[in-house]
XYZ file of N, CA and C in Angstrom:
762
model
N -14.698 17.100 22.013
C -13.519 16.005 21.772
C -13.683 15.556 20.225
N -13.373 15.627 19.536
C -12.860 14.649 18.360
C -13.099 12.843 18.439
N -13.902 12.650 18.000
C -13.627 11.015 17.909
C -12.477 11.071 17.025
N -12.044 9.525 17.103
C -10.558 8.847 16.586
C -11.071 8.433 15.327
N -10.872 9.227 14.130
C -10.595 8.422 12.720
C -10.897 6.928 12.709
N -11.181 6.152 12.343
C -11.461 4.929 11.734
C -9.843 4.162 10.881
N -9.396 4.799 10.468
C -8.055 4.482 9.732
C -7.176 4.709 11.429
N -7.031 5.242 12.101
C -6.509 5.898 12.799
C -6.797 4.809 14.617
N -8.115 4.045 14.117
C -8.297 2.807 15.392
C -7.408 1.725 14.956
N -7.667 1.581 13.455
C -7.021 0.343 12.802
C -5.702 0.310 13.265
N -4.921 1.549 13.357
C -3.108 1.607 13.274
C -2.527 1.480 15.417
N -3.220 1.370 15.783
C -3.293 1.135 17.498
C -2.165 0.546 17.362
N -0.527 0.081 17.120
C -0.087 -1.058 17.275
C 0.455 -1.242 18.340
N 0.676 -2.188 18.904
C 1.020 -2.744 20.439
C 2.442 -2.730 20.370
N 3.335 -2.394 19.160
C 4.490 -2.030 20.070
C 5.391 -1.253 18.496
N 6.703 -0.764 19.423
C 7.046 0.232 18.538
C 8.106 0.035 17.339
N 7.968 0.317 16.301
C 9.188 -0.346 15.038
C 10.134 0.082 15.340
N 11.134 -1.748 15.504
C 12.527 -1.211 15.972
C 13.446 -1.805 15.711
N 12.721 -2.341 14.514
C 13.407 -3.502 13.382
C 14.480 -3.111 13.215
N 15.121 -1.824 12.823
C 16.718 -1.888 12.071
C 17.130 -0.820 12.696
N 16.909 -0.863 14.713
C 17.570 -0.020 15.217
C 18.709 -0.180 16.173
N 19.023 -1.527 15.385
C 20.227 -2.127 16.142
C 21.574 -2.339 15.352
N 22.677 -1.007 15.724
C 23.662 -1.045 15.303
C 24.195 -1.914 14.356
N 24.769 -1.833 13.483
C 25.832 -3.192 13.049
C 24.965 -4.815 12.627
N 23.638 -4.490 12.465
C 23.224 -5.679 12.603
C 23.245 -6.070 10.978
N 23.223 -7.424 10.569
C 23.659 -7.772 9.333
C 22.404 -7.802 8.676
N 22.083 -7.028 7.508
C 21.436 -6.176 6.511
C 21.230 -7.270 5.612
N 20.148 -8.160 5.126
C 19.831 -8.467 3.949
C 18.617 -8.193 3.009
N 17.814 -8.473 2.386
C 16.544 -7.820 1.827
C 16.103 -7.970 2.609
N 14.802 -6.835 2.687
C 13.725 -6.169 2.975
C 13.299 -7.198 3.340
N 11.952 -8.054 4.222
C 10.931 -8.705 3.710
C 10.003 -8.654 5.083
N 8.720 -9.316 4.530
C 7.303 -9.220 5.510
C 7.480 -10.282 6.194
N 8.661 -10.198 7.102
C 8.539 -11.744 8.635
C 7.442 -11.228 9.236
N 7.687 -12.211 11.031
C 6.855 -11.703 11.324
C 7.424 -10.825 12.277
N 8.585 -10.501 11.812
C 9.257 -9.740 12.929
C 8.952 -8.315 13.060
N 8.341 -8.317 11.004
C 7.581 -6.998 10.627
C 6.350 -6.668 10.666
N 5.660 -8.046 10.471
C 4.430 -8.174 10.580
C 4.311 -7.662 12.042
N 4.616 -7.947 13.290
C 4.611 -7.027 14.239
C 4.143 -6.151 15.048
N 5.694 -4.987 14.085
C 5.129 -3.403 14.484
C 4.759 -3.314 12.861
N 4.073 -3.877 11.864
C 3.871 -3.089 11.010
C 2.743 -2.017 10.978
N 2.400 -1.514 11.409
C 0.934 -0.791 12.112
C 2.306 0.470 12.503
N 2.738 0.428 13.286
C 3.798 1.310 13.641
C 4.464 1.693 12.391
N 5.215 1.089 11.933
C 5.988 1.439 10.815
C 5.619 1.866 9.719
N 4.074 1.674 9.359
C 3.563 2.124 8.063
C 3.285 3.801 8.113
N 2.156 3.917 9.819
C 1.610 5.375 10.278
C 3.341 6.233 10.276
N 4.471 5.829 10.494
C 5.432 6.907 10.585
C 5.730 6.933 9.622
N 6.329 5.688 8.184
C 7.414 5.583 7.627
C 6.455 6.222 6.480
N 5.004 6.262 6.273
C 4.283 6.607 4.802
C 3.752 8.169 4.849
N 4.253 9.019 4.376
C 3.641 10.860 4.687
C 1.776 10.719 4.144
N 1.486 10.857 5.596
C -0.526 10.984 5.652
C -0.778 9.772 5.148
N -0.306 8.799 5.652
C -0.838 7.564 5.839
C -2.237 7.517 6.017
N -2.897 8.478 6.923
C -4.030 8.259 7.357
C -4.687 8.637 6.127
N -4.643 10.236 5.584
C -5.890 10.930 4.752
C -5.494 10.230 3.187
N -4.204 9.114 3.207
C -4.317 8.334 2.260
C -5.590 6.742 1.584
N -5.600 6.852 3.525
C -6.511 5.352 3.564
C -7.886 6.556 2.918
N -7.964 7.617 3.856
C -9.222 7.876 4.046
C -9.817 8.390 3.153
N -9.006 8.709 1.441
C -9.638 8.613 0.220
C -9.417 7.651 -0.342
N -8.564 6.679 -0.642
C -8.885 5.214 -0.909
C -10.222 4.806 -0.476
N -10.619 5.066 0.990
C -12.244 4.881 1.619
C -13.535 5.804 0.310
N -13.042 6.600 0.419
C -13.876 7.796 -0.155
C -14.361 7.160 -1.686
N -13.007 6.758 -2.609
C -13.136 7.009 -3.692
C -13.812 5.827 -4.131
N -12.817 4.301 -3.098
C -13.988 3.164 -3.637
C -15.805 3.085 -3.358
N -15.687 3.551 -2.148
C -17.099 4.572 -1.648
C -17.894 4.547 -3.299
N -17.389 5.317 -3.799
C -17.978 6.004 -5.723
C -17.959 4.961 -6.357
N -17.627 3.770 -6.158
C -17.372 2.436 -7.446
C -17.729 1.349 -6.954
N -17.758 0.855 -5.868
C -18.339 -0.463 -4.655
C -19.934 -0.544 -5.315
N -20.270 -1.947 -5.987
C -21.316 -1.957 -6.694
C -22.182 -3.215 -5.482
N -23.128 -3.056 -5.367
C -23.727 -4.371 -4.496
C -23.694 -5.860 -5.215
N -23.504 -6.625 -4.730
C -22.767 -8.154 -4.684
C -21.377 -8.311 -6.061
N -20.893 -7.672 -5.906
C -19.869 -7.607 -6.475
C -18.319 -8.219 -5.691
N -17.514 -7.594 -6.273
C -15.898 -8.404 -4.951
C -14.978 -7.163 -4.691
N -14.871 -6.639 -3.387
C -13.668 -5.790 -3.992
C -12.494 -6.408 -3.693
N -11.803 -6.694 -3.758
C -9.852 -6.676 -3.987
C -9.463 -5.788 -3.467
N -8.771 -6.454 -1.834
C -6.893 -4.952 -1.949
C -6.094 -6.525 -1.643
N -4.957 -5.776 -2.763
C -3.556 -6.565 -2.815
C -2.847 -6.204 -2.355
N -1.759 -6.936 -1.707
C -0.822 -6.406 -0.668
C -1.581 -5.880 0.229
N -2.809 -6.789 0.804
C -3.139 -6.036 2.300
C -2.968 -5.826 3.559
N -1.692 -6.423 3.473
C -1.005 -6.618 4.856
C -1.345 -6.812 5.707
N -2.277 -6.277 6.642
C -2.608 -6.509 8.429
C -4.063 -5.700 7.977
N -4.739 -5.688 7.225
C -5.533 -5.091 6.921
C -6.542 -4.208 7.119
N -6.108 -3.238 7.477
C -6.123 -1.892 8.015
C -7.224 -1.376 6.653
N -7.054 -1.389 5.543
C -7.566 -0.424 4.529
C -9.184 -1.099 4.406
N -9.010 -2.792 4.337
C -9.952 -3.854 4.614
C -11.057 -3.227 5.594
N -10.466 -3.376 6.832
C -11.535 -2.524 7.627
C -11.842 -2.072 7.747
N -10.971 -0.507 7.253
C -11.192 0.764 7.144
C -12.707 1.098 6.554
N -12.535 0.115 5.130
C -12.904 0.036 3.651
C -14.788 -0.484 4.278
N -14.515 -1.816 4.785
C -15.820 -2.099 5.489
C -16.994 -1.773 6.620
N -16.350 -0.470 6.856
C -17.567 1.089 7.984
C -18.041 1.129 7.062
N -18.013 1.302 5.361
C -18.147 2.157 4.561
C -18.842 1.579 3.233
N -18.959 0.301 2.602
C -19.224 -0.211 1.878
C -20.145 -1.078 1.858
N -21.488 -1.147 0.846
C -22.459 -1.748 0.858
C -22.025 -3.455 1.076
N -23.408 -3.726 2.249
C -22.533 -5.053 2.941
C -22.622 -6.548 2.171
N -23.226 -6.241 0.975
C -23.213 -7.673 -0.142
C -22.260 -7.100 -1.158
N -20.920 -6.112 -0.836
C -20.150 -6.309 -1.195
C -18.372 -7.388 -0.843
N -18.887 -8.562 -1.499
C -17.551 -8.936 -0.721
C -15.729 -8.848 -0.804
N -15.544 -9.274 0.611
C -14.147 -8.890 0.069
C -13.214 -9.543 0.842
N -11.854 -9.023 -0.359
C -10.892 -10.613 -0.598
C -9.168 -9.959 -0.197
N -8.590 -10.399 0.579
C -7.782 -9.877 0.593
C -6.645 -10.624 0.547
N -5.238 -10.091 -0.284
C -4.800 -11.259 -0.937
C -3.536 -10.412 -0.547
N -2.012 -11.382 0.030
C -0.669 -10.596 0.332
C -0.291 -12.632 0.235
N 1.070 -11.777 0.369
C 2.135 -12.837 -0.123
C 2.841 -13.449 0.977
N 2.436 -12.211 2.071
C 3.316 -12.984 3.401
C 2.657 -13.681 4.442
N 2.379 -14.722 4.676
C 1.850 -15.229 6.163
C 1.364 -15.012 7.436
N 2.711 -13.926 7.635
C 2.858 -13.126 8.557
C 1.930 -12.642 8.901
N 1.721 -11.877 7.651
C 0.993 -10.508 7.779
C -0.349 -10.998 7.863
N -0.113 -11.445 7.210
C -2.072 -12.017 7.022
C -2.472 -12.730 8.049
N -1.353 -13.722 8.816
C -2.060 -14.540 10.408
C -2.381 -12.433 11.468
N -1.453 -11.947 11.154
C -1.678 -10.314 11.790
C -3.082 -10.159 11.754
N -3.926 -9.834 10.149
C -4.625 -9.504 9.629
C -5.559 -10.610 10.159
N -5.308 -11.615 10.190
C -7.308 -12.583 10.293
C -7.496 -11.687 12.103
N -5.450 -11.401 13.117
C -6.291 -11.661 14.364
C -6.488 -9.864 14.299
N -6.674 -9.244 13.590
C -7.715 -7.832 13.802
C -8.669 -7.648 13.438
N -9.117 -8.686 12.078
C -10.211 -8.576 11.851
C -11.047 -9.943 13.347
N -10.554 -10.011 13.711
C -11.313 -11.477 14.563
C -12.061 -10.353 15.833
N -10.950 -9.291 16.089
C -11.210 -8.015 17.312
C -12.299 -7.215 16.623
N -11.917 -6.894 15.618
C -13.595 -5.849 15.249
C -14.481 -6.564 15.249
N -15.552 -5.365 15.284
C -17.103 -5.118 14.599
C -17.248 -5.053 13.454
N -16.633 -6.644 12.749
C -17.368 -6.770 11.514
C -18.285 -7.916 11.251
N -19.388 -7.663 10.677
C -19.673 -8.575 10.098
C -19.942 -9.609 8.641
N -19.246 -8.720 8.352
C -18.715 -9.411 7.307
C -17.538 -10.558 6.503
N -18.150 -11.192 6.664
C -17.034 -12.609 5.788
C -16.065 -11.748 5.075
N -14.478 -12.037 5.237
C -13.088 -11.394 4.816
C -12.472 -12.890 4.697
N -12.171 -12.683 3.464
C -11.459 -13.828 2.770
C -10.122 -13.530 2.549
N -8.677 -14.186 3.000
C -7.935 -13.897 3.385
C -6.859 -14.514 2.282
N -6.048 -14.340 0.935
C -5.790 -15.518 0.243
C -3.733 -15.255 0.332
N -3.123 -16.585 0.544
C -1.957 -16.182 0.201
C -1.171 -16.651 -0.954
N -1.245 -15.022 -1.592
C -0.713 -15.151 -3.222
C 0.667 -14.516 -3.897
N 1.073 -15.119 -5.160
C 2.626 -14.896 -5.057
C 2.495 -13.680 -6.571
N 2.111 -12.555 -5.854
C 1.621 -12.226 -8.046
C 2.399 -12.717 -8.866
N 3.836 -12.675 -8.567
C 4.725 -13.267 -9.966
C 4.411 -14.749 -10.321
N 3.463 -15.555 -9.170
C 2.907 -16.700 -10.205
C 1.560 -16.385 -10.357
N 0.692 -15.112 -11.091
C -0.531 -14.806 -11.170
C -1.381 -14.467 -10.404
N -2.727 -14.509 -10.780
C -3.638 -13.718 -9.562
C -4.852 -13.933 -10.453
N -5.787 -14.346 -9.425
C -7.259 -15.267 -10.434
C -8.204 -14.217 -10.059
N -9.326 -13.097 -11.069
C -9.637 -12.370 -10.213
C -10.959 -12.182 -10.851
N -12.523 -11.812 -10.107
C -13.789 -12.159 -10.750
C -14.094 -11.508 -10.410
N -15.050 -10.818 -11.162
C -16.642 -9.637 -10.382
C -15.631 -9.137 -9.954
N -14.974 -7.689 -9.729
C -14.422 -7.104 -9.233
C -14.639 -5.417 -9.124
N -15.861 -4.912 -8.396
C -15.827 -3.039 -8.824
C -14.622 -1.940 -8.111
N -14.034 -2.803 -7.299
C -13.121 -1.900 -6.511
C -11.921 -2.823 -6.871
N -10.602 -2.163 -6.893
C -8.914 -2.996 -5.790
C -9.022 -1.947 -5.861
N -8.104 -2.335 -4.655
C -7.254 -1.723 -3.817
C -5.930 -1.677 -4.448
N -4.352 -1.534 -4.242
C -3.188 -1.187 -4.201
C -2.142 -0.936 -3.283
N -1.877 -0.662 -2.210
C -1.303 0.388 -1.499
C -0.072 -0.152 -0.918
N 0.537 0.877 -2.412
C 2.591 0.129 -1.656
C 2.696 -0.863 -1.860
N 1.978 -1.463 -2.845
C 2.230 -2.508 -3.125
C 2.819 -3.597 -5.164
N 2.700 -2.749 -5.742
C 2.983 -2.744 -6.998
C 4.532 -2.064 -7.028
N 5.200 -1.435 -6.729
C 6.475 -1.451 -5.956
C 7.537 -2.844 -5.778
N 6.939 -3.591 -5.119
C 7.889 -4.548 -4.579
C 7.551 -5.822 -5.652
N 6.600 -5.934 -6.912
C 6.772 -6.652 -7.882
C 7.587 -6.259 -8.828
N 9.255 -7.271 -8.919
C 9.429 -7.250 -9.958
C 9.433 -6.971 -11.368
N 10.005 -5.225 -12.306
C 9.265 -4.786 -12.630
C 9.400 -5.917 -13.944
N 9.390 -6.851 -14.417
C 9.122 -7.971 -15.229
C 7.761 -8.500 -15.676
N 7.678 -8.484 -14.192
C 6.095 -9.331 -14.320
C 4.943 -7.617 -14.318
N 5.315 -6.797 -13.930
C 4.163 -5.488 -13.043
C 2.911 -5.703 -14.376
N 3.483 -5.846 -15.704
C 2.286 -5.346 -16.649
C 1.355 -6.793 -16.743
N 2.183 -7.596 -16.548
C 0.883 -9.300 -16.462
C 0.067 -9.111 -14.911
N 0.544 -8.212 -13.965
C -0.093 -8.585 -12.833
C -1.562 -7.431 -12.943
N -0.853 -6.434 -13.823
C -1.435 -5.071 -14.548
C -3.167 -5.496 -15.356
N -2.491 -6.283 -16.461
C -3.322 -6.696 -17.371
C -4.667 -8.578 -16.643
N -3.843 -8.899 -15.360
C -4.499 -9.456 -14.646
C -5.560 -8.653 -13.755
N -5.249 -7.572 -13.602
C -6.412 -6.727 -12.495
C -7.237 -6.246 -13.395
N -6.597 -6.145 -14.488
C -7.694 -4.976 -15.135
C -8.506 -6.249 -16.023
N -8.484 -7.760 -16.070
C -9.311 -8.274 -16.858
C -10.316 -9.088 -15.482
N -9.883 -8.465 -14.020
C -11.256 -9.449 -13.270
C -11.668 -8.331 -12.770
N -11.646 -7.040 -13.380
C -12.227 -5.521 -12.458
C -13.753 -5.714 -13.822
N -14.444 -5.989 -13.450
C -16.559 -5.121 -13.985
C -16.708 -3.728 -14.888
N -16.845 -3.440 -15.915
C -17.008 -2.773 -16.810
C -16.679 -1.055 -15.512
N -16.526 -0.447 -15.613
C -16.956 0.862 -14.538
C -16.166 0.313 -13.326
N -15.710 -0.440 -13.138
C -14.739 -1.389 -11.995
C -13.429 0.034 -12.048
N -13.289 0.266 -10.845
C -11.599 0.969 -11.081
C -10.049 0.220 -9.288
N -9.766 1.120 -10.058
C -8.224 0.616 -9.543
C -7.471 1.819 -8.507
N -7.343 1.268 -7.528
C -6.757 2.582 -6.800
C -5.839 2.226 -6.597
N -4.503 2.751 -6.666
C -3.332 2.281 -7.083
C -2.015 3.688 -6.301
N -1.233 2.947 -4.907
C -0.831 4.160 -3.891
C 1.032 3.557 -4.592
N 1.466 4.489 -4.668
C 3.465 3.983 -5.154
C 4.004 5.287 -4.621
N 4.860 4.949 -4.140
C 6.618 5.671 -3.778
C 7.060 5.653 -5.367
N 7.935 7.261 -5.875
C 8.237 6.618 -6.613
C 9.807 7.322 -6.976
N 10.521 7.791 -8.190
C 10.951 8.318 -8.370
C 11.042 9.039 -9.144
N 11.800 10.364 -9.430
C 11.689 11.204 -10.726
C 12.873 11.437 -11.540
N 13.071 11.723 -12.704
C 13.617 11.686 -13.730
C 14.943 11.965 -13.473
N 14.089 13.844 -12.780
C 15.164 14.687 -12.530
C 16.265 14.227 -11.290
N 17.019 14.198 -11.312
C 17.687 13.663 -10.610
C 17.666 15.245 -9.080
N 18.142 16.095 -9.837
C 17.943 16.976 -8.193
C 16.540 17.015 -7.808
N 15.192 16.891 -8.775
C 13.913 16.824 -7.709
C 13.639 15.902 -6.999
N 14.656 14.162 -7.499
C 14.328 13.310 -6.642
C 15.569 13.128 -5.555
N 17.015 14.407 -5.812
C 17.316 13.798 -3.592
C 16.761 15.074 -3.520
N 15.762 15.994 -3.691
C 15.882 16.973 -3.118
C 13.960 16.135 -1.940
N 13.580 15.300 -3.249
C 12.463 14.658 -2.427
C 12.693 13.412 -1.500
N 13.751 12.707 -1.519
C 13.998 12.139 -0.676
C 14.748 13.033 0.219
N 15.427 13.942 0.095
C 16.018 14.395 1.660
C 14.248 15.022 2.404
N 13.244 15.222 1.627
C 12.857 16.036 2.511
C 11.335 14.505 3.285
N 11.958 13.338 2.649
C 11.414 12.013 2.903
C 11.944 11.599 4.057
N 13.288 11.602 4.306
C 13.615 11.221 5.344
C 13.928 12.246 6.495
N 13.566 13.447 6.407
C 13.226 14.040 7.415
C 11.959 13.907 8.117
N 11.158 13.841 7.664
C 10.333 13.307 7.725
C 9.857 12.505 8.831
N 10.638 10.995 8.390
C 11.206 9.805 8.993
C 11.805 10.521 10.447
N 12.689 11.196 10.181
C 13.516 11.774 11.690
C 11.721 12.332 12.827
N 11.675 13.573 11.922
C 10.196 13.335 12.628
C 9.351 12.930 13.333
N 9.359 11.624 12.607
C 8.235 10.164 13.958
C 9.287 9.536 14.901
N 10.230 10.257 15.001
C 11.541 9.548 15.874
C 12.369 8.653 15.691
N 12.769 8.526 13.859
C 13.501 7.188 13.404
C 14.570 7.828 13.547
N 16.031 7.045 14.109
C 17.267 7.483 14.261
C 17.967 7.421 12.640
N 18.920 8.027 12.624
C 20.353 8.077 11.292
C 20.235 6.710 11.355
N 20.760 5.390 11.956
C 21.007 4.408 11.749
C 19.213 3.921 10.886
N 18.731 3.886 12.034
C 17.271 3.085 10.972
C 16.873 3.430 10.049
N 17.394 4.532 9.086
C 16.721 5.222 8.512
C 17.868 4.626 7.311
N 19.373 4.321 7.866
C 20.146 4.374 6.849
C 20.255 2.648 6.567
N 19.847 1.629 7.673
C 19.707 0.586 7.549
C 18.812 -0.104 6.640
N 17.640 0.260 6.867
C 16.186 0.184 6.562
C 16.234 0.523 4.787
N 16.665 1.820 4.463
C 17.656 2.101 2.934
C 17.749 0.406 2.131
N 18.480 0.413 3.203
C 20.250 -0.712 2.678
C 19.194 -1.849 2.068
N 18.436 -2.351 2.836
C 17.569 -3.149 2.967
C 16.395 -3.478 2.083
N 15.916 -1.903 1.724
C 14.892 -2.100 0.775
C 15.905 -2.149 -0.720
N 16.897 -1.625 -0.954
C 17.490 -1.022 -1.876
C 17.294 -2.014 -3.193
N 17.126 -3.074 -3.193
C 16.933 -4.341 -4.326
C 15.772 -5.227 -4.211
N 14.768 -4.279 -3.272
C 13.560 -4.970 -2.661
C 12.342 -4.023 -3.558
N 12.414 -2.520 -3.448
C 11.460 -1.569 -3.583
C 12.195 -1.081 -4.746
N 11.213 -1.028 -5.980
C 12.108 -0.849 -6.707
C 10.797 0.262 -7.880
N 10.518 1.547 -7.718
C 9.999 2.378 -7.635
C 10.078 3.141 -9.194
N 8.323 2.875 -10.095
C 8.335 3.600 -11.266
C 8.682 5.319 -10.652
N 8.630 6.158 -12.271
C 8.595 7.038 -12.347
C 7.157 7.434 -12.093
N 6.434 8.825 -11.762
C 4.823 8.879 -12.288
C 4.637 8.456 -13.809
N 5.016 8.505 -14.898
C 4.668 8.985 -15.964
C 4.910 7.331 -16.118
N 5.768 6.467 -16.061
C 5.836 5.072 -16.016
C 4.430 4.705 -15.459
N 4.075 4.559 -13.786
C 2.889 4.198 -13.657
C 1.640 4.656 -14.612
N 2.018 5.940 -15.165
C 0.417 5.778 -16.009
C 0.255 5.717 -17.342
N 1.955 5.234 -18.178
C 1.613 4.717 -18.952
C 1.223 3.498 -18.846
N 1.565 2.271 -17.812
C 1.305 1.176 -17.802
C -0.232 0.512 -17.735
N -0.539 1.829 -17.258
C -2.241 0.887 -16.885
C -3.048 2.246 -18.051
N -2.601 2.834 -18.771
C -2.782 3.095 -20.366
C -2.892 2.220 -21.060
N -1.563 1.173 -21.703
C -1.474 0.308 -21.847
C -2.077 -0.546 -21.739
N -2.080 -1.282 -20.343
C -3.524 -2.205 -20.684
C -4.808 -2.259 -20.612
N -5.682 -0.736 -20.700
C -6.740 -0.636 -20.781
C -7.592 -0.032 -20.259
N -7.303 0.558 -19.551
C -7.887 1.597 -18.115
C -8.018 3.189 -19.343
N -9.030 3.679 -19.170
C -10.147 4.257 -19.980
C -9.190 5.516 -19.924
N -9.459 5.848 -18.210
C -9.408 6.781 -16.990
C -8.499 7.046 -16.253
N -7.412 7.732 -16.194
C -6.626 7.773 -14.972
C -6.117 8.438 -14.495
N -6.089 9.108 -13.519
C -5.914 10.665 -12.707
C -4.817 10.275 -11.907
N -4.785 11.462 -11.160
C -3.892 11.218 -9.837
C -4.879 11.788 -8.519
N -4.828 11.233 -7.671
C -5.385 12.077 -6.868
C -5.343 12.337 -5.020
N -3.985 12.247 -5.554
C -2.997 11.885 -3.902
C -1.832 12.982 -4.866
N -0.802 13.337 -3.780
C 0.660 13.508 -4.487
C 1.767 14.292 -2.894
N 2.015 13.286 -2.277
C 3.523 14.650 -1.390
C 4.591 13.456 -2.079
N 5.602 14.358 -2.057
C 6.392 14.112 -3.279
C 7.063 13.609 -3.639
N 7.850 12.352 -2.840
C 7.902 11.011 -4.114
C 6.864 10.158 -3.445
N 5.301 9.708 -3.074
C 4.375 9.564 -2.562
C 3.481 9.573 -3.433
N 2.495 8.716 -3.846
C 1.545 9.490 -4.792
C 0.091 8.733 -5.288
N -1.324 9.078 -4.799
C -1.858 8.373 -5.364
C -2.288 7.850 -6.924
N -2.819 7.051 -7.662
C -3.657 7.040 -8.976
C -5.111 6.309 -8.764
N -6.091 7.008 -9.653
C -7.171 6.168 -9.529
C -7.274 6.452 -11.351
N -7.475 4.649 -11.284
C -7.937 3.771 -12.206
C -9.311 3.619 -12.350
N -9.821 3.975 -13.814
C -10.786 3.064 -14.393
C -11.132 2.533 -15.480
N -11.338 1.243 -15.694
C -12.108 0.251 -16.737
C -13.172 0.626 -17.850
């Protein structure tokens, strides 16, 4: 019998995501509040295609670039799934720093870290990326499904701060939801994405209400826009390492 993957072990959700299951509830902008934090691991595993494989690939690439006695930052660390999975494969002298703007998510992250079998100290920080971010001595930065929640006006500044905090040969591992310039492809990819959510048990009302909640909060770029942004701030090598319809993983090396 195959052992359970390290990622799946971190995604053992205590509660099922039913945040948008109630019909005709008032729909405001999506926030990572306590209600979302409580079901986030279930939400992300059922809402993001190949999430487990994305995490595994991120860990492989992070292992390639992480250097002893440097820092590894997870920006938008949510409930610490990435940090705890990385902990198994990264040199123990690498310092882990998790950054998120949602205190409720960091509280859930702290609980998971406390119950995990880890000897590595993990520093969790509440940071609003719109207000700035200080980083230093970083060999790896992971940023999974986070840039899309930063207002476009601030994205270049955030990327420049990340680039500045990375050491030479350091890497950024970026996973993002995408939009497409071609409206036909965009429509098809979104349709297939919603089919994926239906297969994972989400109802039409849940899909519709979450889409409404995210409309003004999650603003995806085209792949070309993300690639151009990374190159403009100074990354010398930029490559796609994962693609599924409107989801993409990019590795960028300083």
